[in-house]
Structures are given as structure tokens and as C-alpha cells.
CSV table of C-alpha atoms in Angstrom, one decimal:
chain,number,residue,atom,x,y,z
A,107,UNK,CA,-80.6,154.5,-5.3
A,108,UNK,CA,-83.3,154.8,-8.1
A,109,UNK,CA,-86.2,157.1,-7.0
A,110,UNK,CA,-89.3,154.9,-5.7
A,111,UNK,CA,-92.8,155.9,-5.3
A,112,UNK,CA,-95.1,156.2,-2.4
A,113,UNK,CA,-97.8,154.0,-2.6
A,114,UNK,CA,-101.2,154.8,-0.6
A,115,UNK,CA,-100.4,153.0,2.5
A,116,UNK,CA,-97.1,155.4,3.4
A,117,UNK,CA,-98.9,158.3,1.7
A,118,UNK,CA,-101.4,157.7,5.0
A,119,UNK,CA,-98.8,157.5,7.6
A,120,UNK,CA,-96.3,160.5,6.5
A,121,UNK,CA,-94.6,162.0,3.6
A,122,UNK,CA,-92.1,159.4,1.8
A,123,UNK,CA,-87.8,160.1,1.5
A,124,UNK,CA,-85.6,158.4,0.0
A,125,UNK,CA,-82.4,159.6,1.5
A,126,UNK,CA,-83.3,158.2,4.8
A,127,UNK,CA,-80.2,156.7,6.6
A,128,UNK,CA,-79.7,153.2,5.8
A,129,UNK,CA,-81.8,153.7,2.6
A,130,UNK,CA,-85.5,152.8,5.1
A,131,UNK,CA,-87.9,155.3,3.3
A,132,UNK,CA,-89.9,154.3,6.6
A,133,UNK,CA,-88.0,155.1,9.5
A,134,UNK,CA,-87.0,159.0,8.5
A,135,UNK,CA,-88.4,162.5,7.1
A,136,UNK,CA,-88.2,165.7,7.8
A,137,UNK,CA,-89.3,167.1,11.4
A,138,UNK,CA,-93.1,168.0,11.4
A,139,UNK,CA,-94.9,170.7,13.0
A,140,UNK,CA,-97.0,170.5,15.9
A,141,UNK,CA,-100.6,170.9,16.0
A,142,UNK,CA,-103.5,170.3,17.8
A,143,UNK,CA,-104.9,166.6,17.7
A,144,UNK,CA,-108.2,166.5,15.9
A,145,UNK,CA,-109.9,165.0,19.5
A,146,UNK,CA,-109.0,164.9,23.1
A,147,UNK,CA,-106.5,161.6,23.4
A,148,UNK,CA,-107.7,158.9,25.2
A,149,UNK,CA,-104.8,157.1,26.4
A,150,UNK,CA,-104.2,158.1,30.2
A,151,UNK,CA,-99.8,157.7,28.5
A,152,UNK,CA,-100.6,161.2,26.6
A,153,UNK,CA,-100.1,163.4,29.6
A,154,UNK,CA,-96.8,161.8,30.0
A,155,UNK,CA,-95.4,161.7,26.6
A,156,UNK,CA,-96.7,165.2,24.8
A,157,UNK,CA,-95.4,168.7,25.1
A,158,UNK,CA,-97.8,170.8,25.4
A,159,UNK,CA,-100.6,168.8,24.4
A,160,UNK,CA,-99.6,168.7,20.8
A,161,UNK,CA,-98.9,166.0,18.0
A,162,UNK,CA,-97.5,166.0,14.9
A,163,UNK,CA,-99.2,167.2,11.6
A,164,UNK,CA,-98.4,164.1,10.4
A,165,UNK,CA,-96.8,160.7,11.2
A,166,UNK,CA,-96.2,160.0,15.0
A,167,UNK,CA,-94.6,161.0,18.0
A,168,UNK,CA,-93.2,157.5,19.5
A,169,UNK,CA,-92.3,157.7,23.2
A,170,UNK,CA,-90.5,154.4,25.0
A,171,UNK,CA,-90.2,154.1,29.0
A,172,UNK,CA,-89.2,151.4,31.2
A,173,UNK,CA,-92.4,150.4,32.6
A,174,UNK,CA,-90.5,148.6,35.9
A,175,UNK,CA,-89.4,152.3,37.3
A,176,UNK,CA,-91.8,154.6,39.6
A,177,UNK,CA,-91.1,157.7,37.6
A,178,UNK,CA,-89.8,156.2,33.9
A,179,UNK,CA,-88.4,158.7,31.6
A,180,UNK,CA,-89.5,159.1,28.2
A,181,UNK,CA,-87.8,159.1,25.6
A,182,UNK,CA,-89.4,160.6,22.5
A,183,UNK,CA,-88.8,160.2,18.6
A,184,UNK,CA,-91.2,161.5,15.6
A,185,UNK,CA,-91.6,158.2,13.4
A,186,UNK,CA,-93.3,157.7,10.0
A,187,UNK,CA,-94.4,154.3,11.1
A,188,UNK,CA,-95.6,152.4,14.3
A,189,UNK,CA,-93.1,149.6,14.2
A,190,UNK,CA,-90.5,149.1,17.0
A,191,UNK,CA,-87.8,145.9,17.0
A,192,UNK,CA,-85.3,145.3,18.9
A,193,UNK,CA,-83.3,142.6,21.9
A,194,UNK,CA,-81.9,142.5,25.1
A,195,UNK,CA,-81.9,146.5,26.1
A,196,UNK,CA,-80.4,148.0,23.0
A,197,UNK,CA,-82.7,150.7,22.7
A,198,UNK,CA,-82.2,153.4,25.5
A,199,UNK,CA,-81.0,150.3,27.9
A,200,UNK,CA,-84.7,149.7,28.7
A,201,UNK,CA,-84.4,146.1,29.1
A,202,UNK,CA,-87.1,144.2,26.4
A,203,UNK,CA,-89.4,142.3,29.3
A,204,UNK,CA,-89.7,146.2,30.7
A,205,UNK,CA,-90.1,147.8,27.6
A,206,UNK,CA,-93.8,149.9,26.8
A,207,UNK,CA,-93.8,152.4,24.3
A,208,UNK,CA,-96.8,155.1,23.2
A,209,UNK,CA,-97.5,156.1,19.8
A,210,UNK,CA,-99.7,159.0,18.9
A,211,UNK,CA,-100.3,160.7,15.7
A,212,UNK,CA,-103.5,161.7,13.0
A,213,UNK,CA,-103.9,160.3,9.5
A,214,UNK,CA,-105.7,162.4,6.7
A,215,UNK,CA,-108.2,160.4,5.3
A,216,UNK,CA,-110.1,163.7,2.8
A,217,UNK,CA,-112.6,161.4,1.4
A,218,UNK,CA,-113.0,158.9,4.1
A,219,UNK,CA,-113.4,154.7,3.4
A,220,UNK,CA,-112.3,151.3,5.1
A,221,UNK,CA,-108.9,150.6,5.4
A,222,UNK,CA,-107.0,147.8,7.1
A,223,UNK,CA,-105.2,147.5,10.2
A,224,UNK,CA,-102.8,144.8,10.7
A,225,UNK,CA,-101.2,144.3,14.4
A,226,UNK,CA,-97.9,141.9,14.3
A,227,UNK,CA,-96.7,141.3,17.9
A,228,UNK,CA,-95.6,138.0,19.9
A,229,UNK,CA,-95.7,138.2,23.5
A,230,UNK,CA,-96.8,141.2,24.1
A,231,UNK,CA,-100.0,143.5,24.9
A,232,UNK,CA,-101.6,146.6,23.0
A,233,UNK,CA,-104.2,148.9,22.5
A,234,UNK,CA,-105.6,150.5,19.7
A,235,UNK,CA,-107.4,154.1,19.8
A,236,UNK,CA,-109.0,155.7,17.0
A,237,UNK,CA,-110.6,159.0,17.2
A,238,UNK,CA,-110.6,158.4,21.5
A,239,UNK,CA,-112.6,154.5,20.9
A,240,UNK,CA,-111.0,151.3,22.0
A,241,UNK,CA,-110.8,149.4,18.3
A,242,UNK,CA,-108.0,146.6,19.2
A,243,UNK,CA,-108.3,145.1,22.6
A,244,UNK,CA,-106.9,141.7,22.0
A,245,UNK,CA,-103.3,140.5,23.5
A,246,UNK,CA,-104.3,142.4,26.8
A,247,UNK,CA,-104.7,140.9,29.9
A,248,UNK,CA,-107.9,140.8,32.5
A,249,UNK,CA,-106.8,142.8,35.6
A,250,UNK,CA,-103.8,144.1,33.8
A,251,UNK,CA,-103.1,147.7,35.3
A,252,UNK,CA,-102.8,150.5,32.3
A,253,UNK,CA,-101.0,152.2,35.2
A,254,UNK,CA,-97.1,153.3,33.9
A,255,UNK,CA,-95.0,151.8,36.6
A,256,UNK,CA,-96.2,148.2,36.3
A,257,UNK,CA,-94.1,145.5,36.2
A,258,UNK,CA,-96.4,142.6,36.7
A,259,UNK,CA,-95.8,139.9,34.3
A,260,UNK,CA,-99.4,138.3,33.7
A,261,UNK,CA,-100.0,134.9,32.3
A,262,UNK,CA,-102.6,135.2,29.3
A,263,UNK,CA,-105.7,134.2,29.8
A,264,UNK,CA,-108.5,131.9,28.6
A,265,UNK,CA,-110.7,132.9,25.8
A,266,UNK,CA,-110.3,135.7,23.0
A,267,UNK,CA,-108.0,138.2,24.7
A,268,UNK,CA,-104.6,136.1,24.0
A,269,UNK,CA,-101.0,137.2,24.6
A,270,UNK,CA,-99.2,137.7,21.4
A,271,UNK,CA,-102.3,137.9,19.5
A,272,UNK,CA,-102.1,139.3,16.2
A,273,UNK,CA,-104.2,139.7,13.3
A,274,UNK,CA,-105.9,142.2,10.5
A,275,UNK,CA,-109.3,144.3,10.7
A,276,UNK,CA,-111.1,146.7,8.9
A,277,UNK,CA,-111.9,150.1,10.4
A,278,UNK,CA,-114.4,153.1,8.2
A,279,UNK,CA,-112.7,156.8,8.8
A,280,UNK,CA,-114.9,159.3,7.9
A,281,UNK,CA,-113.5,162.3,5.4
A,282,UNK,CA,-111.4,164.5,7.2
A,283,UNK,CA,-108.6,163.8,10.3
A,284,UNK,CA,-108.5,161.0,12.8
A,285,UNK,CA,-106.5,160.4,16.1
A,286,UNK,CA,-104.4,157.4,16.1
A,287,UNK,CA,-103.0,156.5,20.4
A,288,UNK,CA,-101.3,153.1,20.3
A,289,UNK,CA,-100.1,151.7,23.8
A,290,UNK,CA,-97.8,148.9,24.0
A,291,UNK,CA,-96.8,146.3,26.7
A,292,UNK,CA,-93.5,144.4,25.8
A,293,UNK,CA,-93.4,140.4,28.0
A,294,UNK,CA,-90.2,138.4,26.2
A,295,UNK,CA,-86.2,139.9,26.2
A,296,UNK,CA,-86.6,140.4,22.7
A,297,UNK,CA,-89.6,143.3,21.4
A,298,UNK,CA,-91.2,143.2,18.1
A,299,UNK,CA,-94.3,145.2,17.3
A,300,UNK,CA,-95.9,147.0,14.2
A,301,UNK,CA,-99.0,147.9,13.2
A,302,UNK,CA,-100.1,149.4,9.8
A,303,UNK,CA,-102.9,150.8,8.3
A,304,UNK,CA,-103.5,150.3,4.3
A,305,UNK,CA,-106.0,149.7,2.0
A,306,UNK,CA,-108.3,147.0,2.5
A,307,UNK,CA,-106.6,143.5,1.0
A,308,UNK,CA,-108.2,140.9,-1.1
A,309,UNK,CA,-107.9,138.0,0.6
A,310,UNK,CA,-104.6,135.8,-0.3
A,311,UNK,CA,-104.6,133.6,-2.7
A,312,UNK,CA,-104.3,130.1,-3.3
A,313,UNK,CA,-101.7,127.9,-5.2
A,314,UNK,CA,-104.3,127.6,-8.1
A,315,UNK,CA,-105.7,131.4,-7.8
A,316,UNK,CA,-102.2,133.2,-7.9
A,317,UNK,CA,-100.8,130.6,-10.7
A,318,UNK,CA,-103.6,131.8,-13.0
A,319,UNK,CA,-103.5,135.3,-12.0
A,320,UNK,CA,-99.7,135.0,-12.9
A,321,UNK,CA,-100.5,133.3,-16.3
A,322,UNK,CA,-101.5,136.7,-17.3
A,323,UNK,CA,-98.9,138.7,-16.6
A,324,UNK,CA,-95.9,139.1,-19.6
A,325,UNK,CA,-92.8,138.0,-17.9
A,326,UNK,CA,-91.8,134.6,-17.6
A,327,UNK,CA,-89.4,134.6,-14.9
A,328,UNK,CA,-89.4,135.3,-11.0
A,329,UNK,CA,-86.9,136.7,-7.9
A,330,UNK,CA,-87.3,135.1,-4.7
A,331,UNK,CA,-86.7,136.5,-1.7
A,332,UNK,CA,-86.6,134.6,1.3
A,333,UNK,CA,-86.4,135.7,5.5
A,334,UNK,CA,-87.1,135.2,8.6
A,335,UNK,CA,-87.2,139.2,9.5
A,336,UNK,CA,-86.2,142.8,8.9
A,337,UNK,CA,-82.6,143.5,10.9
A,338,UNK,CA,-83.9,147.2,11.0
A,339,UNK,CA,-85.8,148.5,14.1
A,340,UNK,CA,-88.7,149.7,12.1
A,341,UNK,CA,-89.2,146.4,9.8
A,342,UNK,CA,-88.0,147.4,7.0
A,343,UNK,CA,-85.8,145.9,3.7
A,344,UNK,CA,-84.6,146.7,1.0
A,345,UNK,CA,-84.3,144.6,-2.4
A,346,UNK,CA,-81.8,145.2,-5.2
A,347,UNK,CA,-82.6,143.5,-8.3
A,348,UNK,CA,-80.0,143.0,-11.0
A,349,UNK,CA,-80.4,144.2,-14.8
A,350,UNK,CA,-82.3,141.8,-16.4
A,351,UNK,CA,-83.6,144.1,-19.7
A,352,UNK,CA,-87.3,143.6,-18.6
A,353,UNK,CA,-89.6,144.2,-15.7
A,354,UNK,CA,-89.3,142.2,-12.9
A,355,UNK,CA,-91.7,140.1,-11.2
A,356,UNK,CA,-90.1,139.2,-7.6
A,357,UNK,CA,-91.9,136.9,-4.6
A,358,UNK,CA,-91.1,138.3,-1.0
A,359,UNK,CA,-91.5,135.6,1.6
A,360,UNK,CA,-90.5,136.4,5.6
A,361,UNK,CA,-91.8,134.8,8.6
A,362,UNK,CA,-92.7,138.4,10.3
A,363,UNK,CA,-94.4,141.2,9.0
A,364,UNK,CA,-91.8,143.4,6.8
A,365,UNK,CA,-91.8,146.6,4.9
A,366,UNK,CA,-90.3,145.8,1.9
A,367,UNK,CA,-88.9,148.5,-1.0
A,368,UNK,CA,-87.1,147.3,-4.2
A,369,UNK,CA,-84.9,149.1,-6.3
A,370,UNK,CA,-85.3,148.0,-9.7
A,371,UNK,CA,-83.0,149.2,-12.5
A,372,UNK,CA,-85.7,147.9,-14.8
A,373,UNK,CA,-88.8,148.6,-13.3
A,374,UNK,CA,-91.4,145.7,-11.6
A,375,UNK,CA,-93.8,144.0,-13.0
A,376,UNK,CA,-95.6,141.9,-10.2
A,377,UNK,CA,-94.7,141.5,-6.4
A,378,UNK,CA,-96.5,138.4,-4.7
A,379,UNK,CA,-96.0,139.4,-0.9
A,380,UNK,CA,-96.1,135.8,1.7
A,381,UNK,CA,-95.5,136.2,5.3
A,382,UNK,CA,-96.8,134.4,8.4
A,383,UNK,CA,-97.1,137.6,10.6
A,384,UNK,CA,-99.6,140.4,9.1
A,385,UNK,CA,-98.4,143.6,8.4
A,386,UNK,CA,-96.0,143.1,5.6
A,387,UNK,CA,-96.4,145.5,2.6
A,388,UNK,CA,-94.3,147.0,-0.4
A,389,UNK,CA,-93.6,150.4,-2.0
A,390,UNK,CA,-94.2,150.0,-5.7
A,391,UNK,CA,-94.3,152.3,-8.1
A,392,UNK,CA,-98.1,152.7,-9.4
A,393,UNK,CA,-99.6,150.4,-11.6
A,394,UNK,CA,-97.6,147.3,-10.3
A,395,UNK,CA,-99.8,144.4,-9.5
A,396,UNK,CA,-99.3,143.2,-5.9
A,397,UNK,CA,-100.5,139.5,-5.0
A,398,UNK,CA,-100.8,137.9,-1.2
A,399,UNK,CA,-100.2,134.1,-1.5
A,400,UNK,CA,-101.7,131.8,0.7
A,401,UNK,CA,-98.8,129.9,1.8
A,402,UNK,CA,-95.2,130.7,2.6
A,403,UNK,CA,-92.8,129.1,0.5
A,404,UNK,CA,-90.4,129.7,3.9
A,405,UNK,CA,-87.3,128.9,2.3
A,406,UNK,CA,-84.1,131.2,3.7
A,407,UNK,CA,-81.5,129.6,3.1
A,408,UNK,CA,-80.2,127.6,-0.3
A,409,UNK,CA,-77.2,126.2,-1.5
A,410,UNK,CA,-75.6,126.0,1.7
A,411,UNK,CA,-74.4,123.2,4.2
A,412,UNK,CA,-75.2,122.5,7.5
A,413,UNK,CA,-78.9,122.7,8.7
A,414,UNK,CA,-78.7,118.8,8.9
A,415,UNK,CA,-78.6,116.6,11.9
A,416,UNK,CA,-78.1,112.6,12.5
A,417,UNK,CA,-79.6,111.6,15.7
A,418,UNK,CA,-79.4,107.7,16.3
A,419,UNK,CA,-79.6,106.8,13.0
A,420,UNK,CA,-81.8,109.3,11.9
A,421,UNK,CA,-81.4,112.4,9.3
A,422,UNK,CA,-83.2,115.6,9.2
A,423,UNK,CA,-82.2,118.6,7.6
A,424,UNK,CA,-84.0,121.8,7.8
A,425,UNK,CA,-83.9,123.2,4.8
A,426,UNK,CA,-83.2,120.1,2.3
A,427,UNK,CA,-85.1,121.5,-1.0
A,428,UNK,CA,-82.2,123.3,-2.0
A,429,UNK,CA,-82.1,125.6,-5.3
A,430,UNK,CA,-84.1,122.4,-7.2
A,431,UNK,CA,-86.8,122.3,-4.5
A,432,UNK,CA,-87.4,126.0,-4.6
A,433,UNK,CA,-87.8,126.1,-8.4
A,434,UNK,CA,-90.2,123.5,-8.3
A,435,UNK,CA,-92.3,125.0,-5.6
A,436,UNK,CA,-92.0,128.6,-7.1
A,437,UNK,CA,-92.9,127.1,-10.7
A,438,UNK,CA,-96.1,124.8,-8.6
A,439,UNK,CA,-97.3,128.2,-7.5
A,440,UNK,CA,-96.8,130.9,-10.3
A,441,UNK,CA,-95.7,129.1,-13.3
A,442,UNK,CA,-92.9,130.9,-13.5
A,443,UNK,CA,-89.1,130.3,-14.2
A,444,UNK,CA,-86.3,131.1,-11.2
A,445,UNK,CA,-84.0,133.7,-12.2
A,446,UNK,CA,-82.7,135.0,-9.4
A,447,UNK,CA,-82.7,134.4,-5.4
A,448,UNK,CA,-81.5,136.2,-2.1
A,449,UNK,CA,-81.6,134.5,0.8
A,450,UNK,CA,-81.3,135.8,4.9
A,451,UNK,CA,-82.3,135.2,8.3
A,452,UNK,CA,-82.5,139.0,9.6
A,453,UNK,CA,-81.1,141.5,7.6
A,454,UNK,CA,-81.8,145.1,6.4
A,455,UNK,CA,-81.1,145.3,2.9
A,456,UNK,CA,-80.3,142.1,0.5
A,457,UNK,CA,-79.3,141.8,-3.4
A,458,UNK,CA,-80.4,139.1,-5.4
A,459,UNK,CA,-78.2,137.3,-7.5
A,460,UNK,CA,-79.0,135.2,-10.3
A,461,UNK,CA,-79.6,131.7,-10.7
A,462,UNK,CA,-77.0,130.4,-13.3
A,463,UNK,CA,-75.0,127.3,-14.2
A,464,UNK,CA,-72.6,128.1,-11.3
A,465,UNK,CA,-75.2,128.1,-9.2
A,466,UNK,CA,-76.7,125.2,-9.7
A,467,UNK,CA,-73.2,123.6,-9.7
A,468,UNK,CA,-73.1,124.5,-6.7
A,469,UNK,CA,-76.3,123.2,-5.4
A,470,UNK,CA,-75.9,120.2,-6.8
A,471,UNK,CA,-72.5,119.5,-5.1
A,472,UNK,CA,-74.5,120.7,-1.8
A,473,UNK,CA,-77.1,118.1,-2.5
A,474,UNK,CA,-74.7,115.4,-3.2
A,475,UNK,CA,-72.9,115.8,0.2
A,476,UNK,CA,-76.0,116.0,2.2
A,477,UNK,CA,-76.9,112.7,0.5
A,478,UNK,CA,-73.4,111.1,1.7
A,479,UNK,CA,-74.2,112.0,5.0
A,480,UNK,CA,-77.5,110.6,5.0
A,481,UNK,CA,-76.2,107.6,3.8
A,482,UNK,CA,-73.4,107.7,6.7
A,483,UNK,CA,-75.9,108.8,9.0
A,484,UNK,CA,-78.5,105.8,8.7
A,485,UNK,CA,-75.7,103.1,8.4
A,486,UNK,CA,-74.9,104.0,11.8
A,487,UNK,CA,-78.5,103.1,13.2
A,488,UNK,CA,-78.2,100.1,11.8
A,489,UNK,CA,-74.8,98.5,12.0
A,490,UNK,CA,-74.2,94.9,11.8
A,491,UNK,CA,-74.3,93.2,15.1
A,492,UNK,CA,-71.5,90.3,14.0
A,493,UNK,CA,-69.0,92.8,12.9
A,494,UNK,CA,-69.6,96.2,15.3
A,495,UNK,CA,-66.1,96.1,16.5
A,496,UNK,CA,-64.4,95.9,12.6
């Protein structure tokens, strides 16, 4: 895989590699050394989860427990991200409605300044610490025991404080080191959770905004890249772009929050980042312009049958733009030409192949079908009373 470089947000969380199993430069490094933490923690989970009192020098020890036993076991991993996904009890056979977890780590922040913190979970409870102070309260529960062995399963309340809340805010660090506790409450048999902490976004653009920031840029041509989430357990995908000669400018669009890195035998040009969960970033080399669009384009799957249903006489289909429909909504939105599209529901890497005559062969054929059907489809609401037995 072509070397990629860190951008600020990883350079925050831990030291980058690119020989990380599976090709995630999120989920692996090399072991860190324990240290001191730069304040006394202030989750009541540390006593159970640290040896000795100490925490990495950098990136964080995770620890996940089955929250329904009286004396859970921990088990313990050193992560560069705080990002857990998975269904069911496939990790450590803690089933996903029981599953907590405990992150704990310090980021070096030498010359201080805002940064972002997005939070991406569904039905689920957390809390944030920084430097020992409560900064993300939202998703828990009134009355909900911080205690380790509960198994309640609290209803979410009225008001702010909702389960499955997430959301973005801004946080100043001082220069110098900062305590980062993360506790998390898992409610649903499937657990998704991340939280990151970047620099602070420009807010996403519109249809109109991000066509004529495009319209400045030199290529003329776009990748999409379209799912509904990461297959990995720490969110993250990979892209591989074919050769095109020129730099690439590629549109990432996933329902949840993903970590995306490209590998790019040409270099990027542009990345325009769309997701409906916060949280999802890219590793870019520097100098690449990175854009947050406004709306999802949401398409994952192209070209394809199936996704269509008659019901009495009526015909939906989930995904009917097809290959035409996502040109023309890619070309409403950045003025650019499709050249190239990978499509997925989970997955943990994709390549993107290119859009050529074959390809639109093909979704023409598709489109031609699902218009036989329709036409099938609504004859049969409406069939001709003197002849229904012919």
C-alpha cells in the first residue's frame, strides 16, 4: 500500500502505521509505555481497569466488561482510537445489551486551542472526562447507577439527556497534557460507539456552497463512495482508487461515522466527506482540501436488481436512481463528472471501479427491467373486472 500521511486529528490520538493488520492505520501501533496521568482520573471504572495507576504515553488503554456480572472481568487492549463496533457477543462473548467499556488515555496538545469532539452512538449511554470535568453528559439516564454491575435497562427520559444522543462540541485545551476517561453503557444486541477529537470544522456546506467551492478546484471528474458503515470494529475503511494520470477528487458518503484512508496511486486532490452520524474523518496527505456537505447523497448500492417491491398494485424501490441518478445528483452538487463508483453496505476496505460504457450498459439494462416490473406490478392493481379470470 502506498505510504499515507497523518493528518492532525490521528497525530492527537497516537502515532500513525501503516502496516496495521487489515491495512486500519487506526486500530494498531506499536505498544506504549506507561506513565503517570497528567491528573487524578475521575471515573470511579479507573480503579478497576488500570495497573498500577498508570496510562499510556499516548493513545488509550480500552477496557470492556460485562456490566450484568457482580465481579466482571476486564478485558484490556491499548487502542489509538476510541471507537468500538460490533453484534450479538462477538467480542469477548460479552453479550451487546451487557456490554460497558472504559477508555482512558492523554492527548498532547503543546500549544493548546479548540478542538472538536464528535460522539456517534445509538442506544447507548456515555460520559466524557477531560482533565477530571464532566464535558459530555448527554445519552445518560436520571437515576442511572454508574455502579459496574448494573444491569438495569432504563427507558430515556424527557428533555435534553436522550438515549442515543449524539452530536459535535468544541472543548479549549490549554498547552501542555490532558486526561481523556470515556465511560460507556451499551442498551441494543448490536454496539456501535466512537468519539473523536479533531480540529474544529467549518460548518458543512450546502449544494450551492460546495458546487462553487468545487468550481475552483482543477479536476473535472469525481469517485463516489457510498455505505451504510465500516465492517471493522474500530470504523474504519479503506479506499483504493484506480490510475487515472491525475489527482483525484473522491466523495465519501456513509450513514455512520467512519474513518476513512485512501490509497491513491495518483495522489488526491479534494475529499468531500457526507455522513449522517458525526465523527467521520479522513487521512489525507497535507495540502488536500477536505469539504463536509450538507446532505448525504445516501446511495449504496447501483446497478444492481432487487431493492424493489409491488405491494397491491404499488411499486417502490429503494434505491431506483441507479448509475444515471447518481451522476446527476453528484454533477447538482459539485459540478463534476462521475468517473468512478464503489458501492457497500458494511465493509472494511472497497475499490472503486470506473464508470465506463459497460457500465452504463449495464445500468441501463437494470433500469429497463425495473421499468417492466413496474409496469407488471401496477397492472395487477388494476385489472379489468370483465375479464379477471382470462
Amino acid at each position: 500500500m502506498a505510504a499515507m500521511i497523518c493528518t492532525l486529528f490521528a497525530g492527537l490520538l497516537a502515532a500513525c502505521s501503516d502496516d496495521a493488520p487489515g491495512g486500519s492505520i487506526f486500530s494498531s501501533f506499536t505498544s506504549p509505555d506507561y506513565v503517570a496521568p497528567p491528573v487524578e482520573p475521575r471515573s470511579t471504572w479507573a480503579a478497576k481497569a488500570l495497573k498500577d495507576g498508570k496510562i499510556p504515553d499516548r493513545g488509550f488503554l480500552a477496557a470492556y466488561f460485562d456490566r450484568s456480572q457482580s465481579a466482571p472481568v476486564f478485558h484490556t487492549e491499548e487502542v489509538d482510537s476510541i471507537a468500538v463496533k460490533y453484534a450479538w457477543d462477538e467480542l469477548h462473548q460479552i453479550k451487546s445489551e451487557n456490554f460497558a467499556a472504559y477508555w482512558i488515555g492523554q492527548i498532547d496538545m503543546p500549544e493548546g486551542g479548540k478542538r472538536t469532539l464528535a460522539v456517534s452512538q445509538s442506544w447507548a449511554r456515555s460520559r466524557i472526562f477531560i482533565d477530571g470535568k464532566l464535558v459530555f453528559p448527554h445519552g445518560s439516564v436520571a437515576g442511572f447507577d454508574n455502579g459496574l454491575a448494573s444491569n438495569r435497562r432504563p427507558v430515556a427520559p424527557s428533555g435534553s439527556e436522550v438515549a442515543g444522543k449524539s452530536g459535535e462540541f468544541t472543548h479549549y485545551f490549554a498547552p501542555g497534557k490532558h486526561l481523556i476517561e470515556v465511560e460507556f453503557v451499551n442498551n441494543w444486541h448490536t454496539t456501535e460507539y466512537k468519539v473523536t477529537i479533531g480540529e474544529v470544522q467549518a460548518a458543512p456546506l450546502s449544494d450551492s456552497e460546495l458546487r462553487s467551492a468545487m468550481g475552483k478546484l482543477d479536476g473535472k471528474e469525481i469517485f463516489y463512495v457510498g455505505i451504510y458503515e465500516s465492517d471493522n470494529r474500530d470504523t474504519s475503511v479503506e479506499v483504493d482508487l484506480p490510475r487515472t494520470g491525475k489527482p483525484a477528487i473522491v466523495w465519501l458518503d456513509s450513514y455512520e461515522g467512519v474513518d476513512w484512508s485512501i490509497d491513491a496511486p495518483d495522489g488526491v486532490e479534494a475529499v468531500v466527506i457526507a455522513s449522517y452520524s458525526p465523527g467521520s474523518r479522513v487521512v489525507a496527505p497535507e495540502g488536500v482540501k477536505i469539504f463536509r456537505a450538507q446532505s448525504r447523497l445516501g446511495i449504496r448500492e447501483v446497478g444492481r436488481g432487487g431493492g424493489c417491491h409491488c405491494v397491491g398494485g404499488n411499486f417502490r424501490c429503494e434505491q431506483s436512481g441507479g448509475i444515471a441518478g447518481l451522476s446527476t445528483a453528484l454533477g447538482r452538487s459539485t459540478g463534476k463528472s462521475l468517473i468512478g463508483l464503489a458501492t457497500a453496505y458494511s465493509t472494511a476496505s472497497i475499490s472503486v471501479r470506473s464508470y465506463d460504457a459497460g457500465e452504463r450498459a449495464r445500468a441501463q439494462e437494470v433500469a429497463a427491467k425495473t421499468e417492466e416490473a413496474r409496469r407488471i406490478c401496477e397492472a395487477s392493481g388494476n385489472p379489468d373486472f370483465d375479464n379477471m379470470f382470462d
